[in-house]
CSV table of C-alpha atoms in Angstrom, one decimal:
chain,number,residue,atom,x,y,z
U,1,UNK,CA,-7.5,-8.8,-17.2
U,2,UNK,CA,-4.5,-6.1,-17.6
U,3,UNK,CA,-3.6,-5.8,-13.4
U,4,UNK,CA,-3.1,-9.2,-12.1
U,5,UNK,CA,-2.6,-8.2,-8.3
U,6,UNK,CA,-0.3,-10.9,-5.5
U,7,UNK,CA,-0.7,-10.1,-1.9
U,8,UNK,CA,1.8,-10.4,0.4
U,9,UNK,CA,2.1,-12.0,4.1
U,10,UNK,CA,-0.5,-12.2,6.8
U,11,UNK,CA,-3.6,-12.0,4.1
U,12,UNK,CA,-6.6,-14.5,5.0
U,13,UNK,CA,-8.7,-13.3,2.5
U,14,UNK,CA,-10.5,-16.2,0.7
U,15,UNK,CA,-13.5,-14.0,-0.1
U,16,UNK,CA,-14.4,-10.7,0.3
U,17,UNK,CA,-11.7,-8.0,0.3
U,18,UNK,CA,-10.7,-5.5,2.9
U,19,UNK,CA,-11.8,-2.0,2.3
U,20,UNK,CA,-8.3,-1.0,2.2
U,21,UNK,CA,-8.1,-3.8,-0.3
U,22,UNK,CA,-10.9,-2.3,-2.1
U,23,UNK,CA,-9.3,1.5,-2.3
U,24,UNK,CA,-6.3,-0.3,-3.6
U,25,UNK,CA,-8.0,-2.0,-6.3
U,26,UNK,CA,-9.9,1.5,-7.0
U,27,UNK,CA,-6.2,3.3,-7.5
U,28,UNK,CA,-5.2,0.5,-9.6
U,29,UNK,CA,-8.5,1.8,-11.5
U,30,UNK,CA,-7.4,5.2,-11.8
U,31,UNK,CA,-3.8,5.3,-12.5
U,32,UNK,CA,-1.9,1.9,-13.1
U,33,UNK,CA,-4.8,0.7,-16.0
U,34,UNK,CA,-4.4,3.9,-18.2
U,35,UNK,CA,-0.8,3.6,-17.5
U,36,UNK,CA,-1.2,0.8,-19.3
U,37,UNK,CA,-2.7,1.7,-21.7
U,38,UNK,CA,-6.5,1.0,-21.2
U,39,UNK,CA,-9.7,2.9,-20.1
U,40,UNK,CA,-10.0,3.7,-16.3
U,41,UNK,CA,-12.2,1.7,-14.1
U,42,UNK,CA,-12.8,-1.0,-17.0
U,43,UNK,CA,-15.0,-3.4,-15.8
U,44,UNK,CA,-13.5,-7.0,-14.4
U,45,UNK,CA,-10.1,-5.5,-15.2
U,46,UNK,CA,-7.8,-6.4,-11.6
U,47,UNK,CA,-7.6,-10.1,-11.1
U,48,UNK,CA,-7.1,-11.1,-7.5
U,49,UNK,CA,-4.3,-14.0,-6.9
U,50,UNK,CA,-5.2,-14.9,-3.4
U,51,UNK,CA,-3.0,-17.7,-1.8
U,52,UNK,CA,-2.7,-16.4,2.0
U,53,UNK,CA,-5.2,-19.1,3.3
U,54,UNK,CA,-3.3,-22.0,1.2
U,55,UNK,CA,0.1,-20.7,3.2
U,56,UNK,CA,0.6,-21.0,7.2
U,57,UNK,CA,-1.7,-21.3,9.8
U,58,UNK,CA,-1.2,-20.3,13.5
U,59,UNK,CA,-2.6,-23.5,15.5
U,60,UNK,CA,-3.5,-21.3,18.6
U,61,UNK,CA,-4.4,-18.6,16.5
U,62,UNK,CA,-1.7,-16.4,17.4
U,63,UNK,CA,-2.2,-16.5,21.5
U,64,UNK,CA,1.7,-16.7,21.8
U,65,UNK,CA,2.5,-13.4,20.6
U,66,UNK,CA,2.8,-11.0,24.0
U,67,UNK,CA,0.1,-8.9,24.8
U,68,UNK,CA,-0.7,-5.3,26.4
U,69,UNK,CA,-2.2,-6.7,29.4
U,70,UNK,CA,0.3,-9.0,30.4
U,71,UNK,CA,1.1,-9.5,33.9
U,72,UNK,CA,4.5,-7.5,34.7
U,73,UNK,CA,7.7,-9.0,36.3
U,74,UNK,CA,7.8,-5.6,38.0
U,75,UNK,CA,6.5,-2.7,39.8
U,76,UNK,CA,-3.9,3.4,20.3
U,77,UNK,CA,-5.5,2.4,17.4
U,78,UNK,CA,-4.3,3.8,13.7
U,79,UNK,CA,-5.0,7.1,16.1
U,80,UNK,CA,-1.9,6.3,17.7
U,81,UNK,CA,0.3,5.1,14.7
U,82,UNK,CA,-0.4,8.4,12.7
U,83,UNK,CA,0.5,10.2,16.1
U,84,UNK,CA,3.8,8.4,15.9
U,85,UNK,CA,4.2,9.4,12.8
U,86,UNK,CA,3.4,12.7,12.6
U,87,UNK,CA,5.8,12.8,15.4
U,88,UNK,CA,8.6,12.1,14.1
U,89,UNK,CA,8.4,13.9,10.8
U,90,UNK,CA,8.4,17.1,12.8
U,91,UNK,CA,11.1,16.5,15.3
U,92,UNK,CA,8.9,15.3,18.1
U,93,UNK,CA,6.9,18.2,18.4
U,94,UNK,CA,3.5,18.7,17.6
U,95,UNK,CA,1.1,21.0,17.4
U,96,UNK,CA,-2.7,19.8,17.9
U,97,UNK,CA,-3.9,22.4,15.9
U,98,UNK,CA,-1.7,22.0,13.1
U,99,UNK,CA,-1.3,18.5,12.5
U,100,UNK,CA,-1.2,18.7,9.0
U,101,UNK,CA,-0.7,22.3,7.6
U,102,UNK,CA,2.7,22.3,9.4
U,103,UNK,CA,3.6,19.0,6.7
U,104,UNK,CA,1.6,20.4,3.9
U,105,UNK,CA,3.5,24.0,4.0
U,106,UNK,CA,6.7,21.7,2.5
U,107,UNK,CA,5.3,18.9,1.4
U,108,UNK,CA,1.6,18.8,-0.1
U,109,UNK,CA,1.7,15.1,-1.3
U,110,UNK,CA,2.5,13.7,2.0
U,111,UNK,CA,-0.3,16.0,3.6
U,112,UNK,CA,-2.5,14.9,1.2
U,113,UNK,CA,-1.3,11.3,1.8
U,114,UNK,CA,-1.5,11.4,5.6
U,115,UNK,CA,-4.8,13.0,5.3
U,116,UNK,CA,-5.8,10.0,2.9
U,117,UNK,CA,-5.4,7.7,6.0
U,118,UNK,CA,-7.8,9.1,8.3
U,119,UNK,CA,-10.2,7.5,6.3
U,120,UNK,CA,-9.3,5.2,3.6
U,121,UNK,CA,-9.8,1.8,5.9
U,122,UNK,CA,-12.9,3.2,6.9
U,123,UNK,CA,-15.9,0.4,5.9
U,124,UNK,CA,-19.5,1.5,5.9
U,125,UNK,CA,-19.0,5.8,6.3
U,126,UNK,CA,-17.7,6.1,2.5
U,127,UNK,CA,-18.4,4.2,-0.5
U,128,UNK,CA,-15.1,3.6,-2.1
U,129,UNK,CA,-16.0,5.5,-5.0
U,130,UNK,CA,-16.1,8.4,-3.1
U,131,UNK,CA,-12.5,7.5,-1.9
U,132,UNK,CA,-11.2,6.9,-5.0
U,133,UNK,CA,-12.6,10.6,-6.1
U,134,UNK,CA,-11.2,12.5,-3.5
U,135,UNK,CA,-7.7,10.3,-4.1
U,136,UNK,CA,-8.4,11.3,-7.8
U,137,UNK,CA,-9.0,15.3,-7.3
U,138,UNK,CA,-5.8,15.8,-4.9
U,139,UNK,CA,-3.6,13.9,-6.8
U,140,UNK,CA,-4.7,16.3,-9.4
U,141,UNK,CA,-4.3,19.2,-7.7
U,142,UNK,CA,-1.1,18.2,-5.9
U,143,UNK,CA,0.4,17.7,-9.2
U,144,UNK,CA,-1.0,21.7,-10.3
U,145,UNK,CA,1.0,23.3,-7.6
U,146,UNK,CA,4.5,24.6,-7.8
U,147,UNK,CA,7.7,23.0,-7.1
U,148,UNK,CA,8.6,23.3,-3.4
U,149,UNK,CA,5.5,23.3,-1.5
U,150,UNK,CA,1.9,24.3,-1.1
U,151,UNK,CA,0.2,27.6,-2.8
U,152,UNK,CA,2.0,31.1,-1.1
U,153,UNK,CA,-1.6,31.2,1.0
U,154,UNK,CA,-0.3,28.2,2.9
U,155,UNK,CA,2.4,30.6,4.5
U,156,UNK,CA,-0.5,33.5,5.4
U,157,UNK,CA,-0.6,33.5,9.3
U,158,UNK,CA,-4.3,34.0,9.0
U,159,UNK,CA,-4.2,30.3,7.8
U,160,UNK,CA,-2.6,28.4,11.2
U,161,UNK,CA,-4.9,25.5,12.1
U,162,UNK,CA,-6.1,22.4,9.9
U,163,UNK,CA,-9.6,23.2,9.8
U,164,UNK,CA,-8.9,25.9,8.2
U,165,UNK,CA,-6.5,24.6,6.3
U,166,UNK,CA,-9.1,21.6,5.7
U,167,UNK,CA,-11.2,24.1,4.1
U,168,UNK,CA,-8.9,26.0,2.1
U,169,UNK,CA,-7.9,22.6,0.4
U,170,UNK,CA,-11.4,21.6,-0.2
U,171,UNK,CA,-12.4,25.0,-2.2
U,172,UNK,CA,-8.8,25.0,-3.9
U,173,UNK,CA,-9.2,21.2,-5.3
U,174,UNK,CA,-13.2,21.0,-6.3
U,175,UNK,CA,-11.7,22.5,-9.8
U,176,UNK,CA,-9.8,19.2,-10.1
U,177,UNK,CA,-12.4,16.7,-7.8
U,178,UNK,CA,-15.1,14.7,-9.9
U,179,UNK,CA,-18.1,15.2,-8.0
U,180,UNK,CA,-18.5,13.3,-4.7
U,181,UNK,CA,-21.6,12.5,-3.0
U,182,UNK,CA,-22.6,14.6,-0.1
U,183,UNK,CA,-25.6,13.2,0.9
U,184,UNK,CA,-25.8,11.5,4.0
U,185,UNK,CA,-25.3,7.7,4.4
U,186,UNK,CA,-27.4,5.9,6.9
U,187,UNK,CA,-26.1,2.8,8.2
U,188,UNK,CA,-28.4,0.3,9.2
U,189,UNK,CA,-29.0,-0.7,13.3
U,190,UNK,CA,-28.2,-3.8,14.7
U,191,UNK,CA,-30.8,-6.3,14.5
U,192,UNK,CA,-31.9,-5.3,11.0
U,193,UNK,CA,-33.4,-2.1,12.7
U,194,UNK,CA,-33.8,1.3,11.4
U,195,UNK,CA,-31.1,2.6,9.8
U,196,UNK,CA,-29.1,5.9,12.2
U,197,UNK,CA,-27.6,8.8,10.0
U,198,UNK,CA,-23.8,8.8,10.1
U,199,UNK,CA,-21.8,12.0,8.4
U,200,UNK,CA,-23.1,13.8,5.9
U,201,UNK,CA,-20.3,13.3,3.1
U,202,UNK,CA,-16.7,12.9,2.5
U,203,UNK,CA,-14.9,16.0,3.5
U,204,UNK,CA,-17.4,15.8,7.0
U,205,UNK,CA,-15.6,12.4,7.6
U,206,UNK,CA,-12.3,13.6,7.2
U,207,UNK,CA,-12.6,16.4,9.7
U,208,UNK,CA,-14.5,14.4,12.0
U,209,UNK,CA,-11.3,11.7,12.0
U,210,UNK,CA,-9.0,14.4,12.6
U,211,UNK,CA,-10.8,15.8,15.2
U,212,UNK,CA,-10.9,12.6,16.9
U,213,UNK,CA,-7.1,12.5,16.0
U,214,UNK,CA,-6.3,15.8,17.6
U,215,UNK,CA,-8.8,14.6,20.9
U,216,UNK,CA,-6.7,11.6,21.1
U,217,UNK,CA,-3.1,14.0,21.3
U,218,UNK,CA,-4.2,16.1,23.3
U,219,UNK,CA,-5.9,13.8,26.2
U,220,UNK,CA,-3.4,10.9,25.7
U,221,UNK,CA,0.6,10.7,26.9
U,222,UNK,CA,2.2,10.0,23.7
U,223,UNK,CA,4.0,6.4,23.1
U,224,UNK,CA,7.1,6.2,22.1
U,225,UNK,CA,7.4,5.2,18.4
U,226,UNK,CA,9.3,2.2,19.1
U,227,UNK,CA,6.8,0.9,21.0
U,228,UNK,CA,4.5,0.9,18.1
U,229,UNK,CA,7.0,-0.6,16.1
U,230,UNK,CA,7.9,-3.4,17.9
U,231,UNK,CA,4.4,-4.5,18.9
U,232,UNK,CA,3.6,-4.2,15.0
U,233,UNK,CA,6.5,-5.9,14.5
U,234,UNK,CA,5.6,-8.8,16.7
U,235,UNK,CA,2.0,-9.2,15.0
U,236,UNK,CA,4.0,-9.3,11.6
U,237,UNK,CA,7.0,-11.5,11.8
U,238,UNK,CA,4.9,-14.9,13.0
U,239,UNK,CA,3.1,-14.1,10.2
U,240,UNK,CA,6.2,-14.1,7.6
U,241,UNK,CA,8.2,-16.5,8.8
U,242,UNK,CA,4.9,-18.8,8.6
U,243,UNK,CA,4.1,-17.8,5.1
U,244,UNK,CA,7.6,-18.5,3.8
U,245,UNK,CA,8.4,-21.5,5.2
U,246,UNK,CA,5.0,-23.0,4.5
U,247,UNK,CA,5.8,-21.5,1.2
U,248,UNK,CA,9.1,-23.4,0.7
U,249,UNK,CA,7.7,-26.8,2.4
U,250,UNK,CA,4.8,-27.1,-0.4
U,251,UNK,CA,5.8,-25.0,-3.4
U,252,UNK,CA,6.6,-28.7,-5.3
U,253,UNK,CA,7.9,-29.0,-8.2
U,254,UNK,CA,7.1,-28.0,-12.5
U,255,UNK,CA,5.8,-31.2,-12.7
U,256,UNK,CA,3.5,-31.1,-9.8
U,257,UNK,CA,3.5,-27.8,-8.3
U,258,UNK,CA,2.0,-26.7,-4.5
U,259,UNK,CA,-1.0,-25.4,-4.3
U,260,UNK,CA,0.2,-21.7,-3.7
U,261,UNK,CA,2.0,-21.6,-7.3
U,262,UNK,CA,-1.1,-23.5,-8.6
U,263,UNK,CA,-3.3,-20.4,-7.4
U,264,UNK,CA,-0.8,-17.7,-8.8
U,265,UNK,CA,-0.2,-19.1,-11.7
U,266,UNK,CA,-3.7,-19.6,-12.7
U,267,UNK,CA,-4.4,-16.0,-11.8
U,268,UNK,CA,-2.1,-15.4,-14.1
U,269,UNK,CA,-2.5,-17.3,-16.9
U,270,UNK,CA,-6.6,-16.4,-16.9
U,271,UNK,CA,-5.1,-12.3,-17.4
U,272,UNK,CA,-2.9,-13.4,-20.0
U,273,UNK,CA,-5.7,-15.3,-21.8
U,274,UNK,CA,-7.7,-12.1,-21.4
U,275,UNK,CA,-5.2,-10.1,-23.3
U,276,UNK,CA,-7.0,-8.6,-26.5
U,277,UNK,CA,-5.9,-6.0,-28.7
U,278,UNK,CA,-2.6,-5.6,-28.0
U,279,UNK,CA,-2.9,-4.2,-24.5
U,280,UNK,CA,-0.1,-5.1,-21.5
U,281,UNK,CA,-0.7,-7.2,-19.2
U,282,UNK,CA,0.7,-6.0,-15.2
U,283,UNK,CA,1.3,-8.4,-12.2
U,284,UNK,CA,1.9,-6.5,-9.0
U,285,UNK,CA,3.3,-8.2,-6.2
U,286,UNK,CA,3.5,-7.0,-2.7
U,287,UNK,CA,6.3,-8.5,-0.3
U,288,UNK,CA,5.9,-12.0,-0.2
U,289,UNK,CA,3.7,-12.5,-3.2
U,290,UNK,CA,6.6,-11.1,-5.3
U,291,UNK,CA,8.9,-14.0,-4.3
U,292,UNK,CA,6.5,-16.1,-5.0
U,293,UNK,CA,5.8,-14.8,-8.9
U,294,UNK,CA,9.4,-14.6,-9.5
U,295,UNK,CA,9.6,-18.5,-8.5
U,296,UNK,CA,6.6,-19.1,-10.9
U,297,UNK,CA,8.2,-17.1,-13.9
U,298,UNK,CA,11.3,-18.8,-13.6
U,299,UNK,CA,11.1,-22.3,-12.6
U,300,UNK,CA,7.1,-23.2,-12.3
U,301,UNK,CA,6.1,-21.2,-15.7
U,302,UNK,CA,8.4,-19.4,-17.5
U,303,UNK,CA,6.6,-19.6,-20.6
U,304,UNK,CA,4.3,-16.9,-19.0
U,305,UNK,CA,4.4,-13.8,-20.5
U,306,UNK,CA,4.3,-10.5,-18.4
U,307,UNK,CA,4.5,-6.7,-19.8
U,308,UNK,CA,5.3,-4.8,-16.6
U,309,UNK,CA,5.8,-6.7,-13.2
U,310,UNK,CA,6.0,-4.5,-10.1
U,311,UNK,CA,7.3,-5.6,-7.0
U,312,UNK,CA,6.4,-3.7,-3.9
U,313,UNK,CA,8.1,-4.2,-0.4
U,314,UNK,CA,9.4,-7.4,-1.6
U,315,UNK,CA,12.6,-9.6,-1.0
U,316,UNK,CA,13.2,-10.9,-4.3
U,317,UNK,CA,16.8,-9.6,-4.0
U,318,UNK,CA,17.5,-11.0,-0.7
U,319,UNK,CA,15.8,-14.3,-1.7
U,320,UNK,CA,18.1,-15.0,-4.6
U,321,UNK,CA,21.0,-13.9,-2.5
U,322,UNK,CA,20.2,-16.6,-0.1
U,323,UNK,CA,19.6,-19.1,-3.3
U,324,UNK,CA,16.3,-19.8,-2.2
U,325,UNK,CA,14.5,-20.0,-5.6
U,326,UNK,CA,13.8,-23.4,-7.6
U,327,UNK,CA,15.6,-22.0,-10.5
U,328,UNK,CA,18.9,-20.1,-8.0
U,329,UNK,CA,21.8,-21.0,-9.7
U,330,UNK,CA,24.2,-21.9,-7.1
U,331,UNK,CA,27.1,-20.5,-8.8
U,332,UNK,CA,26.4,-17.5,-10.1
U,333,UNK,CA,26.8,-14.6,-7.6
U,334,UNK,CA,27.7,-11.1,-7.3
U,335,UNK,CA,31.6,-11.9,-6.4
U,336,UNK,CA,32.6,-11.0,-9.7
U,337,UNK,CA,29.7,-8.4,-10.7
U,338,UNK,CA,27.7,-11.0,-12.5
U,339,UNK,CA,23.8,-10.2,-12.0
U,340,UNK,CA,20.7,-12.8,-12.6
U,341,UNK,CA,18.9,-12.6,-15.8
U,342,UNK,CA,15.3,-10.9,-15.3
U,343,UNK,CA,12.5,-14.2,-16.1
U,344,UNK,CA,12.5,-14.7,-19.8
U,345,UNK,CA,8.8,-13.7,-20.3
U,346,UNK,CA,8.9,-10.3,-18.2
U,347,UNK,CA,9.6,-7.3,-20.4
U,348,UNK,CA,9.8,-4.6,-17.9
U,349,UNK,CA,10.7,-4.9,-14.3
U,350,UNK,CA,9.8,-2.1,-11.3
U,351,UNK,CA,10.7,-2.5,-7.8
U,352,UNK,CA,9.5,-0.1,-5.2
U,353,UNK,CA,11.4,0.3,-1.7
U,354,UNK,CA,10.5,2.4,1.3
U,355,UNK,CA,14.2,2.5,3.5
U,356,UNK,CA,11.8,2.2,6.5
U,357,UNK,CA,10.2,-1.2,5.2
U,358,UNK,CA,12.5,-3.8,7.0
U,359,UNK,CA,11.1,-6.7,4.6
U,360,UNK,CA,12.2,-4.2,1.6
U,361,UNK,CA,14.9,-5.4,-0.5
U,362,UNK,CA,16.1,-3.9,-3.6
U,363,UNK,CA,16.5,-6.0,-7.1
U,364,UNK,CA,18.7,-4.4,-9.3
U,365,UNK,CA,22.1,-5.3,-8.0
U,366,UNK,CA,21.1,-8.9,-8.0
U,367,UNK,CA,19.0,-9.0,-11.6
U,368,UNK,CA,19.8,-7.4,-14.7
U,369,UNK,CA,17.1,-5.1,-16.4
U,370,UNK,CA,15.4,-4.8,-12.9
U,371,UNK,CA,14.9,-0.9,-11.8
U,372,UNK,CA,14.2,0.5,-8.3
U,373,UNK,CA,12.7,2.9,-6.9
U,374,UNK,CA,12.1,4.3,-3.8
U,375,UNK,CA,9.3,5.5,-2.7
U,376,UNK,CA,9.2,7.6,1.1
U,377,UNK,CA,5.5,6.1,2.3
U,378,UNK,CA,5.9,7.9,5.6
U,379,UNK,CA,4.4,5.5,7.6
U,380,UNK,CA,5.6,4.2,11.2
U,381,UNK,CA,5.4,0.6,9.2
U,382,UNK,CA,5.6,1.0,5.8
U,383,UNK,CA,5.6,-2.2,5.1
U,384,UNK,CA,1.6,-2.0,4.4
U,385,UNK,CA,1.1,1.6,3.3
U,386,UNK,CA,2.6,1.9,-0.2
U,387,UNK,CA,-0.5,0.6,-1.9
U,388,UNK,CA,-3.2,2.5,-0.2
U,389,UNK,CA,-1.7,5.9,-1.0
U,390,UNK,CA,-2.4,7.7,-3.9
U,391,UNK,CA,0.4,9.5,-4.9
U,392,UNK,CA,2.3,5.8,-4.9
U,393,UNK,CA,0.0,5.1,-7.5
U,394,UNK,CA,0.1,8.2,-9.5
U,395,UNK,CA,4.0,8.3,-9.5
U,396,UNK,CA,3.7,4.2,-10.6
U,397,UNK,CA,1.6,5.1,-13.5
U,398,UNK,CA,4.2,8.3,-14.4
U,399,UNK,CA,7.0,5.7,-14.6
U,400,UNK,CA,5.2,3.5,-16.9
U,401,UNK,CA,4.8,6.7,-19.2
U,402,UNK,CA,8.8,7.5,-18.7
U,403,UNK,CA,8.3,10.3,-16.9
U,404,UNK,CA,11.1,10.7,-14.2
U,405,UNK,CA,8.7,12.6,-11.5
């Protein structure tokens, strides 16, 4: 098992996995495995370390967080997140007709990664291979273009809506696309009844989403971002404080460890049992989950050997700040320049930082031989979106190589 893979806050998932989990685990396929040095889409190659439904649990299931439909004191969807977002990246105005050629004319990765989010939590529409080829293809052809910005016919004014941009990006990238399947997918009825016809392929989907996206503009007063924010916000921060304190409560000791580390470090230990031929061995750990390996390389397990750990939207920084770890050494801090040593069994150490994640901490001022990074998501809350976005992937991989892009 080369990828072991540590979710972060708010994940239930004792089972099955989201399809946003499953894109994830596909870009994992496609990039971060031959960045490591193995064959893409090897078979049984990510293993999950699940722990969310070992940490807190909402006794009410969440029924006192505040609501929409509230009574007053007084006289959207992801539709309306990306709205939000698109928003704000052109200074509050927006054109329905150019939603995304207006970003793709300076900036064809994050076109191509806001366009990636019309459908990638879709379940049922596309198989995730056909995701994960699309993802592939304009990574590819991103990565062709010139420095700057898109192609000079992304300027024309012939070209000045996004179906026809839409179109122009589909014929321009099929040199660089494996083939995707166009066929159309039938979806079966409630009830076990005859299946109904939905879309007829992956590009279809995409236009049909931003149709619906442009509908949705256009018919709808626009919400202030912060309004998205907060009530994100609110649906998040139960969740964290829940999974860290329950996290700190039960984590034990290395004698007789919670059942969180137990589940981790298992994980982890089955990869590194795995290990043949020489390949490297990757945990990536998202937000919490990275707090949580660091405390099981250092205190639970540090006999553990790791190649490349990647923290993503973590607070491993902040954490050891606070002296929060089982192995925090109360008197060492940063009041003389003194940094922590990186766990003994971790040879190479990435941490990746949106500035608009709030639960995004950076590492390298706290730990010696850790590096960050930061990595512009674009997303209202970033805190979920580095991992579903391809060119996160593709520039994780690079930096495995050495290469600086």
């Amino acid at each position: 098992m080369p990828v072991v893979y540590v979710h972060g806050i708010a994940n239930r998932e004792s089972g099955g996995v989201t399809p946003a989990g499953r894109m994830r685990d596909r870009l994992f396929e496609e990039h971060l495995l031959p960045g490591l040095g193995h064959g893409p889409h090897e078979s049984g190659a990510i293993e999950p370390a699940v722990w969310g439904h070992l940490a807190g649990r909402l006794r009410w299931n969440g029924r006192s967080l505040p609501v929409e439909d509230m009574t007053p004191l007084g006289s959207g969807g992801l539709e309306d997140d990306i709205l939000d977002l698109l928003a704000q990246q052109q200074g509050g105005s927006l054109e329905p007709r150019r939603l995304l050629l207006d970003i793709a004319r300076t900036s064809p990765e994050d076109a191509v990664d806001l366009l990636f989010s019309l459908v990638v939590g879709e379940d049922g529409e596309l198989t995730v291979e056909q995701k994960g080829r699309l993802a592939t293809g304009l990574v590819r052809y991103c990565a062709s273009l010139p420095e700057g910005g898109g192609p000079p016919e992304w300027q024309r004014k012939g070209l000045d809506n996004d179906d026809a941009f839409l179109a122009r990006l589909r014929e321009a990238s099929a040199p660089w696309t494996p083939p995707l399947d166009t066929s159309p997918r039938e979806r079966a009825a409630p009830g076990g009844g005859p299946g109904k016809i939905r879309g007829s392929g992956v590009w279809d989907r995409i236009g049909y989403r931003l149709r619906g996206l442009r509908r949705r503009m256009v018919s709808s007063t626009q919400r202030p971002a912060s309004r998205v924010l907060h009530r994100t916000a609110r649906r998040v921060v139960p969740r964290y404080v829940g999974d860290v304190t329950a996290y700190l409560a039960q984590r034990g000791t290395p004698g007789n460890p919670g059942p969180i580390v137990r589940a981790v470090g298992d994980a982890v230990e089955r990869a590194a049992a795995g290990r043949r031929d020489g390949r490297r061995l990757a945990v990536v750990a998202h937000s919490m989950g990275g707090n949580i390996v660091y405390d099981l390389l250092t205190h639970f397990r540090p006999s553990l050997e790791v190649d490349v750990l990647v923290t993503v939207g973590s607070q491993v920084g902040l954490f050891e700040e606070l002296k929060l770890f089982g192995a925090s050494d109360h008197g060492l801090t940063g009041d003389r320049g003194s940094r922590v040593p990186k766990p003994p069994g971790v040879r190479r150490w990435i941490n990746v930082v949106d500035f608009n994640d709030p639960l995004a901490f950076r590492a390298e001022p706290v730990f010696e031989g850790a590096e960050d990074y930061r990595y512009p998501t674009g997303a209202l809350w970033a805190h979920t979106a580095y991992l579903v976005q391809p060119h996160f992937h593709a520039r994780l991989a690079a930096r495995l190589d050495g290469d600086p892009r």
